[in-house]
Tab-separated table of C-alpha atoms in Angstrom:
chain	number	residue	atom	x	y	z
A	61	MET	CA	14.092	-29.416	-18.884
A	62	ARG	CA	17.485	-29.324	-20.550
A	63	LYS	CA	19.780	-28.355	-17.686
A	64	PRO	CA	20.460	-30.768	-14.795
A	65	LEU	CA	18.480	-29.964	-11.665
A	66	ILE	CA	20.351	-28.045	-8.991
A	67	CYS	CA	18.963	-28.482	-5.515
A	68	ALA	CA	18.486	-25.948	-2.759
A	69	VAL	CA	17.643	-26.477	0.894
A	70	ALA	CA	15.201	-24.894	3.321
A	71	PRO	CA	14.890	-25.492	7.071
A	72	LEU	CA	12.113	-27.982	7.743
A	73	LEU	CA	10.589	-25.988	10.601
A	74	ALA	CA	10.974	-22.496	9.131
A	75	ALA	CA	7.245	-21.966	8.715
A	76	ALA	CA	6.534	-22.936	12.308
A	77	THR	CA	8.771	-20.152	13.626
A	78	VAL	CA	7.041	-17.391	11.663
A	79	SER	CA	4.551	-15.190	13.479
A	80	CYS	CA	0.978	-15.728	12.323
A	81	SER	CA	0.768	-11.987	11.627
A	82	MET	CA	3.446	-12.388	8.951
A	83	ILE	CA	1.521	-15.013	6.986
A	84	SER	CA	-0.721	-13.663	4.232
A	85	GLY	CA	-2.869	-16.778	3.833
A	86	TYR	CA	-2.769	-16.480	0.039
A	87	SER	CA	-1.484	-19.555	-1.823
A	88	THR	CA	1.017	-18.967	-4.601
A	89	ASP	CA	-0.955	-20.915	-7.217
A	90	GLU	CA	-4.462	-19.480	-6.789
A	91	ALA	CA	-6.168	-16.776	-8.834
A	92	ALA	CA	-7.598	-15.113	-5.714
A	93	SER	CA	-4.074	-14.520	-4.414
A	94	TYR	CA	-2.978	-12.676	-7.536
A	95	ALA	CA	-6.271	-10.790	-7.672
A	96	ARG	CA	-5.535	-9.461	-4.175
A	97	ALA	CA	-1.967	-8.514	-5.132
A	98	VAL	CA	-3.095	-6.758	-8.309
A	99	GLU	CA	-5.705	-4.843	-6.325
A	100	LEU	CA	-2.946	-3.579	-4.036
A	101	VAL	CA	-1.045	-2.267	-7.049
A	102	LYS	CA	-4.147	-0.601	-8.486
A	103	THR	CA	-4.966	0.984	-5.129
A	104	ASN	CA	-1.479	2.267	-4.357
A	105	VAL	CA	0.010	3.338	-7.690
A	106	ASP	CA	-1.249	6.604	-9.194
A	107	THR	CA	-1.070	5.780	-12.889
A	108	ASP	CA	-1.648	9.426	-13.752
A	109	LYS	CA	1.768	10.162	-12.244
A	110	PHE	CA	3.660	6.938	-12.905
A	111	LYS	CA	4.102	4.312	-15.575
A	112	ILE	CA	4.817	0.851	-14.193
A	113	TYR	CA	7.541	-1.076	-15.987
A	114	SER	CA	7.968	-4.055	-13.643
A	115	ILE	CA	5.652	-6.020	-11.350
A	116	ASP	CA	7.007	-8.875	-9.231
A	117	PHE	CA	4.944	-11.143	-6.999
A	118	PHE	CA	6.971	-13.005	-4.344
A	119	GLU	CA	6.532	-15.954	-2.021
A	120	ARG	CA	7.283	-15.186	1.651
A	121	GLU	CA	10.027	-17.790	1.870
A	122	ALA	CA	10.951	-20.906	-0.070
A	123	LEU	CA	8.240	-23.580	0.054
A	124	SER	CA	5.959	-21.507	2.302
A	125	ASP	CA	3.365	-21.388	-0.515
A	126	ASP	CA	2.404	-17.988	0.882
A	127	LEU	CA	2.151	-15.133	-1.619
A	128	PHE	CA	3.521	-12.379	0.560
A	129	LEU	CA	4.300	-9.238	-1.411
A	130	VAL	CA	4.165	-7.478	-4.752
A	131	SER	CA	6.941	-5.100	-5.771
A	132	VAL	CA	6.668	-2.545	-8.561
A	133	LYS	CA	9.126	-0.400	-10.456
A	134	MET	CA	7.770	2.768	-12.027
A	135	VAL	CA	8.880	5.977	-13.711
A	136	ASN	CA	7.438	9.458	-13.209
A	137	ARG	CA	7.057	12.311	-15.686
A	138	ASP	CA	10.481	13.640	-14.696
A	139	ASP	CA	12.047	10.341	-15.801
A	140	ARG	CA	12.908	9.294	-12.252
A	141	ALA	CA	12.541	5.601	-11.501
A	142	PHE	CA	11.271	4.289	-8.178
A	143	SER	CA	10.367	0.984	-6.563
A	144	GLN	CA	7.781	0.268	-3.894
A	145	THR	CA	6.507	-2.891	-2.191
A	146	TYR	CA	3.005	-3.795	-0.996
A	147	TYR	CA	2.213	-6.628	1.408
A	148	LEU	CA	-0.706	-9.024	1.231
A	149	ASN	CA	-0.795	-9.469	5.011
A	150	GLY	CA	-1.665	-5.820	5.647
A	151	LEU	CA	1.757	-4.413	6.478
A	152	GLU	CA	2.308	-0.800	5.450
A	153	PRO	CA	3.808	-0.241	1.982
A	154	THR	CA	7.497	0.581	1.875
A	155	ASP	CA	8.777	4.071	1.149
A	156	LEU	CA	9.534	4.963	-2.441
A	157	ASP	CA	13.105	3.942	-3.265
A	158	ASP	CA	15.188	5.334	-6.103
A	159	VAL	CA	16.099	2.786	-8.761
A	160	SER	CA	19.531	3.945	-9.878
A	161	PHE	CA	20.298	0.966	-12.115
A	162	ASP	CA	17.421	1.678	-14.534
A	163	ALA	CA	17.097	4.775	-16.719
A	164	PRO	CA	13.593	4.619	-18.268
A	165	LYS	CA	12.031	7.557	-20.061
A	166	TYR	CA	8.419	8.295	-19.208
A	167	GLU	CA	7.391	9.170	-22.757
A	168	THR	CA	8.876	6.064	-24.359
A	169	THR	CA	7.827	3.621	-21.635
A	170	ALA	CA	4.697	1.749	-22.715
A	171	GLY	CA	3.836	0.863	-19.133
A	172	ILE	CA	2.143	-2.174	-17.614
A	173	ASP	CA	-1.531	-1.604	-16.880
A	174	PRO	CA	-2.398	-3.607	-13.757
A	175	GLY	CA	-6.017	-3.612	-14.907
A	176	THR	CA	-5.058	-5.874	-17.812
A	177	ILE	CA	-3.494	-8.555	-15.599
A	178	ASP	CA	-5.752	-11.609	-15.491
A	179	PRO	CA	-5.357	-13.572	-12.222
A	180	GLU	CA	-7.288	-16.501	-13.697
A	181	GLU	CA	-4.796	-16.708	-16.555
A	182	ILE	CA	-1.888	-16.635	-14.090
A	183	ALA	CA	-3.417	-19.535	-12.166
A	184	ALA	CA	-3.975	-21.418	-15.436
A	185	GLN	CA	-0.340	-20.911	-16.443
A	186	ILE	CA	0.834	-22.255	-13.094
A	187	ALA	CA	-1.476	-25.260	-13.444
A	188	ARG	CA	0.024	-26.013	-16.864
A	189	ALA	CA	3.550	-25.626	-15.513
A	190	LYS	CA	2.833	-28.267	-12.870
A	191	THR	CA	2.272	-30.805	-15.643
A	192	MET	CA	5.676	-29.951	-17.151
A	193	LEU	CA	7.739	-30.925	-14.110
A	194	PRO	CA	10.009	-33.988	-14.333
A	195	GLU	CA	8.358	-37.319	-13.630
A	196	GLY	CA	8.648	-38.291	-9.980
A	197	HIS	CA	8.636	-34.703	-8.748
A	198	SER	CA	5.867	-32.705	-7.038
A	199	PHE	CA	5.043	-28.995	-7.194
A	200	LYS	CA	5.348	-27.094	-3.917
A	201	SER	CA	5.063	-23.376	-4.652
A	202	VAL	CA	5.678	-20.437	-6.962
A	203	GLY	CA	8.762	-18.538	-5.837
A	204	SER	CA	8.059	-15.457	-7.942
A	205	TYR	CA	5.980	-14.246	-10.877
A	206	GLN	CA	7.286	-11.340	-12.951
A	207	ILE	CA	5.899	-9.054	-15.638
A	208	GLU	CA	8.595	-6.727	-16.936
A	209	GLU	CA	9.081	-4.211	-19.725
A	210	ASP	CA	12.494	-3.709	-21.306
A	211	VAL	CA	13.690	-0.203	-20.389
A	212	PRO	CA	17.123	1.401	-20.751
A	213	ALA	CA	19.686	0.696	-18.057
A	214	GLY	CA	21.851	3.434	-16.607
A	215	ASN	CA	24.879	1.653	-18.080
A	216	SER	CA	24.474	1.045	-21.821
A	217	VAL	CA	26.442	-2.209	-21.524
A	218	PHE	CA	23.326	-3.747	-19.989
A	219	ASN	CA	21.124	-2.697	-22.919
A	220	ARG	CA	22.394	-5.453	-25.172
A	221	ASN	CA	19.686	-7.778	-26.489
A	222	LYS	CA	16.933	-5.519	-25.144
A	223	THR	CA	13.991	-4.345	-27.238
A	224	PHE	CA	12.742	-1.286	-25.407
A	225	GLY	CA	9.009	-1.375	-24.835
A	226	GLU	CA	8.796	-5.152	-25.172
A	227	GLN	CA	7.163	-6.866	-22.198
A	228	HIS	CA	8.031	-10.290	-20.808
A	229	THR	CA	6.353	-12.643	-18.356
A	230	SER	CA	8.047	-15.433	-16.415
A	231	PHE	CA	7.749	-17.250	-13.116
A	232	VAL	CA	9.726	-19.610	-10.897
A	233	VAL	CA	8.260	-22.898	-9.674
A	234	ARG	CA	9.655	-24.809	-6.721
A	235	PHE	CA	9.288	-28.592	-6.445
A	236	THR	CA	10.658	-31.650	-4.696
A	237	GLU	CA	11.626	-35.174	-5.713
A	238	ASP	CA	9.125	-37.728	-4.451
A	239	GLY	CA	10.480	-39.718	-1.519
A	240	LYS	CA	13.575	-37.507	-1.257
A	241	GLU	CA	12.046	-34.359	0.172
A	242	THR	CA	14.285	-34.088	3.233
A	243	GLU	CA	17.806	-34.710	4.433
A	244	SER	CA	19.034	-34.871	8.028
A	245	SER	CA	22.343	-34.485	9.825
A	246	ALA	CA	23.304	-33.837	13.439
A	247	GLY	CA	19.674	-33.650	14.477
A	248	LYS	CA	18.830	-31.031	11.861
A	249	THR	CA	16.443	-31.644	8.958
A	250	SER	CA	16.015	-29.576	5.795
A	251	TYR	CA	13.797	-29.762	2.732
A	252	ILE	CA	15.576	-30.433	-0.536
A	253	TYR	CA	13.897	-28.656	-3.422
A	254	TYR	CA	14.490	-27.585	-6.997
A	255	GLU	CA	13.619	-24.521	-9.045
A	256	ALA	CA	12.670	-24.052	-12.672
A	257	GLN	CA	11.954	-20.886	-14.601
A	258	VAL	CA	8.858	-20.828	-16.774
A	259	THR	CA	8.700	-18.324	-19.618
A	260	VAL	CA	5.363	-17.279	-21.110
A	261	GLY	CA	5.611	-16.735	-24.847
A	262	GLU	CA	3.717	-14.092	-26.800
A	263	ASP	CA	1.362	-16.834	-27.958
A	264	GLY	CA	0.753	-17.952	-24.385
A	265	GLN	CA	2.835	-21.101	-24.744
A	266	LEU	CA	5.080	-22.048	-21.820
A	267	SER	CA	8.704	-23.109	-21.859
A	268	ILE	CA	10.421	-24.417	-18.739
A	269	GLU	CA	14.097	-24.663	-17.845
A	270	ALA	CA	15.889	-25.669	-14.657
A	271	LYS	CA	17.558	-22.780	-12.877
């Protein structure tokens, strides 16, 4: 990793205060977790009406190692963009929300087919990323995993360096330094952790950089 590590903190007892009904029980580094999330997308998104241009898988909270939700952005045949979120713990999906920042066109959007997403490959990528962490540090969780297609933004200024139709995959890993996982003050203890972004190249090769 080229950039110096920048730490973040998370309350030590955060997980203990979360209702059991909020926990999905799906680890962020396992194929079965992503298989469940992909199935939610396939079940809920009518691909005859919409083309998906972004899929994001998110951890419930930092270091929980609990894959909690999957959020999609999609465009309909009238060129209106929406987002919707599905939860792995059984909560009801959110309402459709307008995405005003993006301005995709249905006809020119290639679309991400959830049926082509390979959960085993995702798990393999995460396993490889674990071996790329700095020496003396230990993997804790995946903060997010994103598959995104470049689509036009509502403001053309944000279209610079975009290749419309090109799809990108990246994910964020969270990890701690061995022996320096916590810090305490005034009776309060927090985890100290770091984040790195992993980019998946077209050839499947991974590159990792500290956030």
